[in-house]
PDB file of C-alpha atoms and ligand atoms in Angstrom:
ATOM      1  CA  MET A   1     265.471  38.365 -14.479  1.00 60.00           C
ATOM      2  CA  SER A   2     261.808  38.116 -15.490  1.00 63.00           C
ATOM      3  CA  VAL A   3     259.701  41.272 -15.335  1.00 65.00           C
ATOM      4  CA  ASN A   4     256.556  41.446 -13.249  1.00 63.00           C
ATOM      5  CA  LYS A   5     254.178  42.902 -15.850  1.00 61.00           C
ATOM      6  CA  GLU A   6     251.233  42.516 -13.460  1.00 65.00           C
ATOM      7  CA  ILE A   7     252.254  45.611 -11.478  1.00 64.00           C
ATOM      8  CA  LYS A   8     249.474  48.145 -12.072  1.00 84.00           C
ATOM      9  CA  ARG A   9     251.492  51.344 -12.267  1.00 94.00           C
ATOM     10  CA  ILE A  10     255.075  51.965 -11.266  1.00 98.00           C
ATOM     11  CA  THR A  11     255.299  54.856  -8.819  1.00 98.00           C
ATOM     12  CA  THR A  12     258.189  56.706  -7.235  1.00 98.00           C
ATOM     13  CA  HIS A  13     257.576  54.478  -4.185  1.00 98.00           C
ATOM     14  CA  THR A  14     257.955  51.351  -6.331  1.00 98.00           C
ATOM     15  CA  LEU A  15     261.343  52.675  -7.501  1.00 98.00           C
ATOM     16  CA  GLN A  16     262.445  53.245  -3.902  1.00 98.00           C
ATOM     17  CA  GLU A  17     261.372  49.703  -2.999  1.00 98.00           C
ATOM     18  CA  MET A  18     263.357  48.392  -5.977  1.00 98.00           C
ATOM     19  CA  LYS A  19     266.506  50.138  -4.722  1.00 98.00           C
ATOM     20  CA  ASN A  20     265.874  48.867  -1.184  1.00 98.00           C
ATOM     21  CA  ARG A  21     265.693  45.253  -2.339  1.00 98.00           C
ATOM     22  CA  GLY A  22     268.498  45.576  -4.908  1.00 98.00           C
ATOM     23  CA  GLU A  23     266.301  45.204  -8.012  1.00 98.00           C
ATOM     24  CA  ARG A  24     267.645  47.220 -10.940  1.00 98.00           C
ATOM     25  CA  ILE A  25     265.415  49.895 -12.492  1.00 98.00           C
ATOM     26  CA  ALA A  26     264.992  49.899 -16.295  1.00 98.00           C
ATOM     27  CA  MET A  27     264.365  53.235 -17.991  1.00 98.00           C
ATOM     28  CA  LEU A  28     264.287  54.132 -21.673  1.00 98.00           C
ATOM     29  CA  THR A  29     263.285  57.251 -23.567  1.00 99.00           C
ATOM     30  CA  ALA A  30     260.239  57.496 -25.835  1.00 99.00           C
ATOM     31  CA  TYR A  31     258.675  60.476 -27.515  1.00 99.00           C
ATOM     32  CA  ASP A  32     255.600  59.227 -29.354  1.00 98.00           C
ATOM     33  CA  TYR A  33     252.573  56.981 -28.855  1.00 98.00           C
ATOM     34  CA  SER A  34     253.582  53.964 -30.983  1.00 98.00           C
ATOM     35  CA  MET A  35     257.100  53.647 -29.601  1.00 98.00           C
ATOM     36  CA  ALA A  36     255.921  54.200 -26.019  1.00 98.00           C
ATOM     37  CA  ALA A  37     253.319  51.441 -26.422  1.00 98.00           C
ATOM     38  CA  ILE A  38     256.078  48.962 -27.353  1.00 98.00           C
ATOM     39  CA  VAL A  39     258.357  50.158 -24.546  1.00 98.00           C
ATOM     40  CA  ASP A  40     255.575  49.921 -21.961  1.00 98.00           C
ATOM     41  CA  ASN A  41     254.513  46.483 -23.178  1.00 97.00           C
ATOM     42  CA  ALA A  42     258.107  45.227 -22.827  1.00 98.00           C
ATOM     43  CA  GLY A  43     257.966  45.819 -19.062  1.00 97.00           C
ATOM     44  CA  MET A  44     259.841  49.110 -18.758  1.00 98.00           C
ATOM     45  CA  ASP A  45     259.770  50.637 -15.260  1.00 98.00           C
ATOM     46  CA  CYS A  46     260.154  54.260 -16.345  1.00 98.00           C
ATOM     47  CA  ILE A  47     259.743  56.033 -19.658  1.00 98.00           C
ATOM     48  CA  LEU A  48     261.700  59.253 -19.950  1.00 99.00           C
ATOM     49  CA  VAL A  49     260.331  61.823 -22.364  1.00 99.00           C
ATOM     50  CA  GLY A  50     263.790  63.298 -22.676  1.00 98.00           C
ATOM     51  CA  ASP A  51     264.676  66.616 -24.216  1.00 98.00           C
ATOM     52  CA  SER A  52     266.878  64.404 -26.413  1.00 98.00           C
ATOM     53  CA  ALA A  53     263.703  64.606 -28.548  1.00 98.00           C
ATOM     54  CA  SER A  54     265.350  67.794 -29.778  1.00 98.00           C
ATOM     55  CA  ASN A  55     268.136  65.640 -31.302  1.00 97.00           C
ATOM     56  CA  VAL A  56     266.476  62.401 -32.335  1.00 98.00           C
ATOM     57  CA  MET A  57     262.981  63.624 -33.232  1.00 98.00           C
ATOM     58  CA  ALA A  58     263.675  67.134 -34.533  1.00 98.00           C
ATOM     59  CA  GLY A  59     267.242  66.787 -35.829  1.00 97.00           C
ATOM     60  CA  HIS A  60     268.768  69.614 -33.782  1.00 98.00           C
ATOM     61  CA  GLU A  61     272.434  69.445 -32.844  1.00 96.00           C
ATOM     62  CA  THR A  62     271.707  70.090 -29.139  1.00 97.00           C
ATOM     63  CA  THR A  63     268.819  69.799 -26.675  1.00 98.00           C
ATOM     64  CA  LEU A  64     268.558  73.568 -26.301  1.00 98.00           C
ATOM     65  CA  PRO A  65     265.990  74.462 -29.001  1.00 98.00           C
ATOM     66  CA  ILE A  66     263.104  72.237 -27.853  1.00 98.00           C
ATOM     67  CA  THR A  67     260.225  74.199 -26.315  1.00 98.00           C
ATOM     68  CA  LEU A  68     257.870  73.519 -23.431  1.00 98.00           C
ATOM     69  CA  ASP A  69     254.943  73.184 -25.870  1.00 98.00           C
ATOM     70  CA  GLN A  70     256.873  70.604 -27.893  1.00 98.00           C
ATOM     71  CA  MET A  71     257.797  68.624 -24.759  1.00 98.00           C
ATOM     72  CA  ILE A  72     254.127  68.639 -23.698  1.00 98.00           C
ATOM     73  CA  TYR A  73     253.119  67.344 -27.134  1.00 98.00           C
ATOM     74  CA  HIS A  74     255.628  64.459 -26.925  1.00 98.00           C
ATOM     75  CA  ALA A  75     254.750  63.731 -23.291  1.00 99.00           C
ATOM     76  CA  SER A  76     250.989  63.588 -23.841  1.00 98.00           C
ATOM     77  CA  SER A  77     251.493  61.089 -26.696  1.00 98.00           C
ATOM     78  CA  VAL A  78     253.643  58.890 -24.444  1.00 98.00           C
ATOM     79  CA  VAL A  79     251.242  59.113 -21.503  1.00 98.00           C
ATOM     80  CA  ARG A  80     248.374  57.850 -23.695  1.00 98.00           C
ATOM     81  CA  ALA A  81     250.422  54.711 -24.427  1.00 98.00           C
ATOM     82  CA  ALA A  82     251.880  53.929 -21.006  1.00 98.00           C
ATOM     83  CA  SER A  83     249.721  51.818 -18.745  1.00 97.00           C
ATOM     84  CA  ARG A  84     252.492  50.484 -16.485  1.00 97.00           C
ATOM     85  CA  ALA A  85     255.573  52.682 -16.684  1.00 98.00           C
ATOM     86  CA  LEU A  86     256.159  55.825 -14.667  1.00 98.00           C
ATOM     87  CA  VAL A  87     256.382  58.666 -17.206  1.00 98.00           C
ATOM     88  CA  ILE A  88     259.039  61.283 -16.415  1.00 99.00           C
ATOM     89  CA  VAL A  89     259.375  64.420 -18.540  1.00 99.00           C
ATOM     90  CA  ASP A  90     262.375  66.726 -18.964  1.00 98.00           C
ATOM     91  CA  LEU A  91     261.871  70.406 -18.253  1.00 98.00           C
ATOM     92  CA  PRO A  92     263.463  71.958 -21.345  1.00 98.00           C
ATOM     93  CA  PHE A  93     266.286  74.497 -21.346  1.00 98.00           C
ATOM     94  CA  GLY A  94     265.231  77.983 -20.276  1.00 97.00           C
ATOM     95  CA  THR A  95     262.018  76.970 -18.520  1.00 97.00           C
ATOM     96  CA  TYR A  96     263.337  76.581 -14.953  1.00 96.00           C
ATOM     97  CA  GLN A  97     266.734  78.251 -14.569  1.00 91.00           C
ATOM     98  CA  GLY A  98     265.390  81.829 -14.406  1.00 90.00           C
ATOM     99  CA  ASN A  99     263.547  81.652 -11.101  1.00 95.00           C
ATOM    100  CA  SER A 100     261.613  79.156  -9.014  1.00 97.00           C
ATOM    101  CA  LYS A 101     258.205  80.664  -9.881  1.00 97.00           C
ATOM    102  CA  GLU A 102     258.868  80.113 -13.572  1.00 97.00           C
ATOM    103  CA  ALA A 103     260.148  76.608 -12.811  1.00 98.00           C
ATOM    104  CA  LEU A 104     256.953  75.724 -10.960  1.00 98.00           C
ATOM    105  CA  ALA A 105     254.785  77.168 -13.744  1.00 98.00           C
ATOM    106  CA  SER A 106     256.654  75.041 -16.324  1.00 98.00           C
ATOM    107  CA  ALA A 107     256.356  71.887 -14.226  1.00 98.00           C
ATOM    108  CA  VAL A 108     252.652  72.501 -13.603  1.00 98.00           C
ATOM    109  CA  ARG A 109     252.042  72.904 -17.347  1.00 98.00           C
ATOM    110  CA  ILE A 110     253.727  69.559 -18.034  1.00 98.00           C
ATOM    111  CA  MET A 111     251.744  67.752 -15.337  1.00 98.00           C
ATOM    112  CA  LYS A 112     248.377  69.364 -16.242  1.00 98.00           C
ATOM    113  CA  GLU A 113     248.630  69.289 -20.023  1.00 98.00           C
ATOM    114  CA  SER A 114     250.383  65.952 -20.589  1.00 98.00           C
ATOM    115  CA  GLY A 115     249.229  63.839 -17.649  1.00 98.00           C
ATOM    116  CA  ALA A 116     252.847  62.823 -16.889  1.00 98.00           C
ATOM    117  CA  HIS A 117     253.816  61.535 -13.448  1.00 98.00           C
ATOM    118  CA  ALA A 118     257.088  63.330 -12.702  1.00 98.00           C
ATOM    119  CA  ILE A 119     259.568  65.824 -14.099  1.00 98.00           C
ATOM    120  CA  LYS A 120     263.359  65.840 -14.440  1.00 98.00           C
ATOM    121  CA  LEU A 121     265.700  68.803 -14.489  1.00 98.00           C
ATOM    122  CA  GLU A 122     269.439  69.273 -14.839  1.00 98.00           C
ATOM    123  CA  GLY A 123     271.722  70.716 -12.178  1.00 98.00           C
ATOM    124  CA  GLY A 124     272.500  70.706  -8.470  1.00 98.00           C
ATOM    125  CA  ILE A 125     272.743  73.314  -5.738  1.00 97.00           C
ATOM    126  CA  GLU A 126     272.268  76.209  -8.192  1.00 96.00           C
ATOM    127  CA  ILE A 127     268.701  75.101  -8.985  1.00 97.00           C
ATOM    128  CA  ALA A 128     267.806  74.082  -5.397  1.00 97.00           C
ATOM    129  CA  GLU A 129     265.149  76.785  -5.031  1.00 97.00           C
ATOM    130  CA  SER A 130     263.373  75.665  -8.210  1.00 97.00           C
ATOM    131  CA  VAL A 131     263.501  72.014  -7.168  1.00 98.00           C
ATOM    132  CA  SER A 132     262.060  72.901  -3.739  1.00 98.00           C
ATOM    133  CA  ARG A 133     259.237  74.970  -5.140  1.00 98.00           C
ATOM    134  CA  ILE A 134     258.203  72.268  -7.626  1.00 98.00           C
ATOM    135  CA  LEU A 135     258.286  69.666  -4.861  1.00 98.00           C
ATOM    136  CA  THR A 136     256.110  71.770  -2.563  1.00 97.00           C
ATOM    137  CA  ALA A 137     253.396  71.630  -5.251  1.00 97.00           C
ATOM    138  CA  GLY A 138     253.437  67.827  -4.938  1.00 98.00           C
ATOM    139  CA  ILE A 139     255.231  67.203  -8.222  1.00 98.00           C
ATOM    140  CA  PRO A 140     257.842  64.405  -8.042  1.00 98.00           C
ATOM    141  CA  VAL A 141     261.272  65.596  -9.215  1.00 98.00           C
ATOM    142  CA  MET A 142     264.208  63.622 -10.600  1.00 99.00           C
ATOM    143  CA  GLY A 143     267.644  65.261 -10.680  1.00 98.00           C
ATOM    144  CA  HIS A 144     270.288  64.962 -13.395  1.00 98.00           C
ATOM    145  CA  LEU A 145     274.026  65.379 -12.696  1.00 98.00           C
ATOM    146  CA  GLY A 146     277.311  64.772 -14.487  1.00 98.00           C
ATOM    147  CA  LEU A 147     277.080  65.480 -18.192  1.00 97.00           C
ATOM    148  CA  THR A 148     274.096  67.788 -18.406  1.00 97.00           C
ATOM    149  CA  PRO A 149     273.490  68.370 -22.134  1.00 96.00           C
ATOM    150  CA  GLN A 150     271.616  71.652 -21.596  1.00 97.00           C
ATOM    151  CA  SER A 151     274.991  73.108 -20.494  1.00 95.00           C
ATOM    152  CA  ILE A 152     276.904  71.832 -23.507  1.00 95.00           C
ATOM    153  CA  TYR A 153     278.120  75.312 -24.474  1.00 95.00           C
ATOM    154  CA  LYS A 154     279.617  75.705 -20.978  1.00 93.00           C
ATOM    155  CA  PHE A 155     281.338  72.275 -21.120  1.00 91.00           C
ATOM    156  CA  GLY A 156     282.334  72.528 -24.784  1.00 93.00           C
ATOM    157  CA  THR A 157     282.341  68.730 -25.318  1.00 92.00           C
ATOM    158  CA  TYR A 158     280.294  65.616 -24.542  1.00 93.00           C
ATOM    159  CA  THR A 159     283.245  63.857 -22.848  1.00 94.00           C
ATOM    160  CA  VAL A 160     283.162  62.156 -19.427  1.00 97.00           C
ATOM    161  CA  ARG A 161     282.537  64.590 -16.548  1.00 96.00           C
ATOM    162  CA  ALA A 162     283.840  64.743 -12.961  1.00 97.00           C
ATOM    163  CA  LYS A 163     287.161  63.009 -13.578  1.00 97.00           C
ATOM    164  CA  GLU A 164     288.894  65.659 -11.473  1.00 97.00           C
ATOM    165  CA  GLU A 165     288.520  65.701  -7.680  1.00 98.00           C
ATOM    166  CA  ALA A 166     286.927  69.159  -7.439  1.00 98.00           C
ATOM    167  CA  GLU A 167     284.150  68.364  -9.913  1.00 97.00           C
ATOM    168  CA  ALA A 168     283.609  64.935  -8.339  1.00 98.00           C
ATOM    169  CA  ALA A 169     283.278  66.525  -4.892  1.00 98.00           C
ATOM    170  CA  LYS A 170     280.732  69.047  -6.215  1.00 98.00           C
ATOM    171  CA  LEU A 171     278.756  66.246  -7.860  1.00 98.00           C
ATOM    172  CA  LYS A 172     278.637  64.278  -4.583  1.00 98.00           C
ATOM    173  CA  ALA A 173     277.453  67.385  -2.704  1.00 98.00           C
ATOM    174  CA  ASP A 174     274.858  68.110  -5.410  1.00 98.00           C
ATOM    175  CA  ALA A 175     273.508  64.560  -5.215  1.00 98.00           C
ATOM    176  CA  LEU A 176     273.112  64.781  -1.433  1.00 98.00           C
ATOM    177  CA  LYS A 177     271.434  68.179  -1.796  1.00 98.00           C
ATOM    178  CA  LEU A 178     268.924  66.845  -4.344  1.00 98.00           C
ATOM    179  CA  GLN A 179     268.107  63.981  -1.988  1.00 98.00           C
ATOM    180  CA  GLU A 180     267.763  66.343   0.985  1.00 98.00           C
ATOM    181  CA  LEU A 181     265.379  68.547  -1.025  1.00 98.00           C
ATOM    182  CA  GLY A 182     263.163  65.530  -1.696  1.00 98.00           C
ATOM    183  CA  CYS A 183     264.002  64.311  -5.218  1.00 98.00           C
ATOM    184  CA  PHE A 184     262.903  60.716  -5.780  1.00 98.00           C
ATOM    185  CA  GLY A 185     265.940  59.826  -7.873  1.00 98.00           C
ATOM    186  CA  VAL A 186     268.866  61.208  -9.808  1.00 98.00           C
ATOM    187  CA  VAL A 187     270.247  60.517 -13.269  1.00 98.00           C
ATOM    188  CA  LEU A 188     274.056  60.263 -13.422  1.00 98.00           C
ATOM    189  CA  GLU A 189     275.296  60.846 -16.952  1.00 98.00           C
ATOM    190  CA  LYS A 190     278.773  60.028 -18.278  1.00 98.00           C
ATOM    191  CA  ILE A 191     280.836  59.986 -15.095  1.00 98.00           C
ATOM    192  CA  PRO A 192     283.455  57.451 -13.929  1.00 98.00           C
ATOM    193  CA  ALA A 193     281.920  54.184 -12.671  1.00 98.00           C
ATOM    194  CA  LYS A 194     283.824  54.496  -9.368  1.00 98.00           C
ATOM    195  CA  LEU A 195     282.271  57.898  -8.662  1.00 98.00           C
ATOM    196  CA  ALA A 196     278.784  56.653  -9.652  1.00 98.00           C
ATOM    197  CA  LYS A 197     279.255  53.743  -7.202  1.00 98.00           C
ATOM    198  CA  GLU A 198     280.209  56.119  -4.375  1.00 98.00           C
ATOM    199  CA  VAL A 199     277.225  58.380  -5.101  1.00 98.00           C
ATOM    200  CA  THR A 200     274.854  55.412  -5.367  1.00 98.00           C
ATOM    201  CA  GLU A 201     276.057  54.057  -2.018  1.00 98.00           C
ATOM    202  CA  SER A 202     275.838  57.453  -0.350  1.00 98.00           C
ATOM    203  CA  LEU A 203     272.210  58.033  -1.384  1.00 98.00           C
ATOM    204  CA  ALA A 204     269.049  56.408  -0.063  1.00 98.00           C
ATOM    205  CA  ILE A 205     267.209  57.365  -3.289  1.00 98.00           C
ATOM    206  CA  PRO A 206     267.860  55.515  -6.584  1.00 98.00           C
ATOM    207  CA  THR A 207     270.492  56.584  -9.109  1.00 99.00           C
ATOM    208  CA  ILE A 208     269.880  55.927 -12.797  1.00 99.00           C
ATOM    209  CA  GLY A 209     273.024  55.801 -14.919  1.00 98.00           C
ATOM    210  CA  ILE A 210     273.818  56.506 -18.544  1.00 98.00           C
ATOM    211  CA  GLY A 211     277.488  56.000 -19.218  1.00 98.00           C
ATOM    212  CA  ALA A 212     277.986  55.771 -15.440  1.00 98.00           C
ATOM    213  CA  GLY A 213     278.774  52.085 -15.047  1.00 98.00           C
ATOM    214  CA  GLN A 214     277.210  49.026 -13.504  1.00 98.00           C
ATOM    215  CA  HIS A 215     276.767  50.155  -9.896  1.00 98.00           C
ATOM    216  CA  CYS A 216     273.862  52.562 -10.422  1.00 98.00           C
ATOM    217  CA  ASP A 217     270.445  51.430  -9.202  1.00 98.00           C
ATOM    218  CA  GLY A 218     269.095  51.611 -12.739  1.00 98.00           C
ATOM    219  CA  GLN A 219     270.043  52.355 -16.333  1.00 98.00           C
ATOM    220  CA  VAL A 220     268.636  54.638 -19.012  1.00 99.00           C
ATOM    221  CA  LEU A 221     269.365  54.848 -22.735  1.00 98.00           C
ATOM    222  CA  VAL A 222     267.984  56.883 -25.605  1.00 98.00           C
ATOM    223  CA  ILE A 223     265.755  54.491 -27.553  1.00 98.00           C
ATOM    224  CA  HIS A 224     267.028  55.565 -30.979  1.00 98.00           C
ATOM    225  CA  ASP A 225     270.587  54.767 -29.870  1.00 98.00           C
ATOM    226  CA  MET A 226     269.914  51.320 -28.373  1.00 98.00           C
ATOM    227  CA  LEU A 227     267.761  50.258 -31.336  1.00 98.00           C
ATOM    228  CA  GLY A 228     270.431  51.350 -33.818  1.00 98.00           C
ATOM    229  CA  ILE A 229     268.277  53.958 -35.541  1.00 97.00           C
ATOM    230  CA  ASN A 230     271.061  56.543 -35.107  1.00 91.00           C
ATOM    231  CA  LYS A 231     273.467  54.799 -37.443  1.00 86.00           C
ATOM    232  CA  GLY A 232     276.725  56.603 -36.662  1.00 86.00           C
ATOM    233  CA  PHE A 233     276.326  57.028 -32.875  1.00 91.00           C
ATOM    234  CA  LYS A 234     278.374  54.380 -31.056  1.00 93.00           C
ATOM    235  CA  PRO A 235     279.865  55.702 -27.803  1.00 96.00           C
ATOM    236  CA  ARG A 236     281.587  53.211 -25.480  1.00 96.00           C
ATOM    237  CA  PHE A 237     278.687  53.155 -22.986  1.00 98.00           C
ATOM    238  CA  LEU A 238     276.059  52.249 -25.582  1.00 98.00           C
ATOM    239  CA  ARG A 239     274.909  48.660 -26.063  1.00 98.00           C
ATOM    240  CA  GLN A 240     273.087  48.475 -29.397  1.00 97.00           C
ATOM    241  CA  TYR A 241     270.313  45.860 -29.161  1.00 98.00           C
ATOM    242  CA  SER A 242     269.224  46.065 -32.793  1.00 97.00           C
ATOM    243  CA  ASN A 243     270.155  47.588 -36.100  1.00 97.00           C
ATOM    244  CA  LEU A 244     266.848  49.191 -36.985  1.00 98.00           C
ATOM    245  CA  PHE A 245     268.362  51.660 -39.431  1.00 98.00           C
ATOM    246  CA  ASP A 246     269.329  48.800 -41.754  1.00 97.00           C
ATOM    247  CA  VAL A 247     266.161  46.784 -41.029  1.00 98.00           C
ATOM    248  CA  MET A 248     263.902  49.744 -41.832  1.00 98.00           C
ATOM    249  CA  ASN A 249     266.011  50.895 -44.756  1.00 98.00           C
ATOM    250  CA  GLY A 250     265.794  47.410 -46.287  1.00 98.00           C
ATOM    251  CA  ALA A 251     262.006  47.280 -45.914  1.00 98.00           C
ATOM    252  CA  ILE A 252     261.577  50.753 -47.384  1.00 98.00           C
ATOM    253  CA  GLU A 253     263.909  49.988 -50.302  1.00 98.00           C
ATOM    254  CA  ASN A 254     261.810  46.890 -51.028  1.00 98.00           C
ATOM    255  CA  TYR A 255     258.638  49.009 -51.013  1.00 98.00           C
ATOM    256  CA  VAL A 256     260.167  51.570 -53.391  1.00 98.00           C
ATOM    257  CA  GLY A 257     261.284  48.719 -55.668  1.00 98.00           C
ATOM    258  CA  ASP A 258     257.818  47.100 -55.648  1.00 98.00           C
ATOM    259  CA  VAL A 259     256.076  50.391 -56.497  1.00 98.00           C
ATOM    260  CA  LYS A 260     258.527  51.094 -59.333  1.00 98.00           C
ATOM    261  CA  ALA A 261     258.153  47.520 -60.638  1.00 98.00           C
ATOM    262  CA  LYS A 262     254.322  47.834 -60.456  1.00 98.00           C
ATOM    263  CA  SER A 263     254.218  44.694 -58.273  1.00 98.00           C
ATOM    264  CA  PHE A 264     252.571  46.589 -55.402  1.00 98.00           C
ATOM    265  CA  PRO A 265     249.645  46.595 -55.036  1.00 98.00           C
ATOM    266  CA  SER A 266     248.768  43.187 -56.450  1.00 98.00           C
ATOM    267  CA  GLU A 267     245.229  42.077 -57.249  1.00 98.00           C
ATOM    268  CA  LYS A 268     245.004  40.587 -53.741  1.00 98.00           C
ATOM    269  CA  GLU A 269     245.759  43.995 -52.260  1.00 98.00           C
ATOM    270  CA  GLU A 270     243.046  45.900 -54.145  1.00 97.00           C
ATOM    271  CA  TYR A 271     239.264  46.248 -53.757  1.00 98.00           C
TER     272      TYR A 271
HETATM  273  O1  KIV B   1     267.071  63.712 -22.657  1.00 95.78           O
HETATM  274  C1  KIV B   1     267.439  62.564 -22.383  1.00 95.78           C
HETATM  275  O2  KIV B   1     267.245  61.608 -23.154  1.00 95.78           O
HETATM  276  C2  KIV B   1     268.126  62.349 -21.118  1.00 95.78           C
HETATM  277  C3  KIV B   1     268.798  61.032 -20.901  1.00 95.78           C
HETATM  278  C4  KIV B   1     270.014  60.938 -21.735  1.00 95.78           C
HETATM  279  C5  KIV B   1     269.077  60.771 -19.482  1.00 95.78           C
HETATM  280  O3  KIV B   1     268.168  63.209 -20.304  1.00 95.78           O
END
């Protein structure tokens, strides 16, 4: 399907209209100006400044160490590049779970200091008060259910969530709660496709899947994974659209070779 790049700015209302007419929503992460400019130019609907920046930008094992200041830095770089996409920013671990006042203060900082358009946070009924308070300030909120990486030490592994009935039932209730509170969408991460289909059909608001099958209203991937920059990371749900690790490595090896061989710079490349 061709992308309408003429749309001025995607809003949360545009996303709702897309769900209503059955048009899939494309979302990808970005964390810096140059990458976000390419993503935006390609016709992306939403750019997620994910706390996966902690992994792919900073090299941490989990998303837990990234700070609010660091997320604001990444988000403001992305916002400067995005002229079409809706920019959604993750509230990092420890900045919203304590109480709803703290959650609102964190969300306000992101909106004020980065110029982003919406925030995302992980969890369901247990963070309802925080979600409500952020929404009352007029800040659009996206939920995130299923595998929620900020709780990795509770789960213990990154395997598929909600395979058992009790967890699936809680996830369905959480999704309805997030919708009732006023979230404009919800990310469903690494859950069975059948469950994601049921949730998607039960909600009026869009679901965005990652490892949640083909029935979600949209899809999101981490850009480093889909471009093949993370060489060893190949989970079943990931479609790798390029092999940038090898492409970049080859170019850089050529540069090193040229410098060593004294063939760069040539006379044509000097003043
Ligand atoms: O941080 C992130 O990149 C995310 C996506 C995996 C949904 O939350």
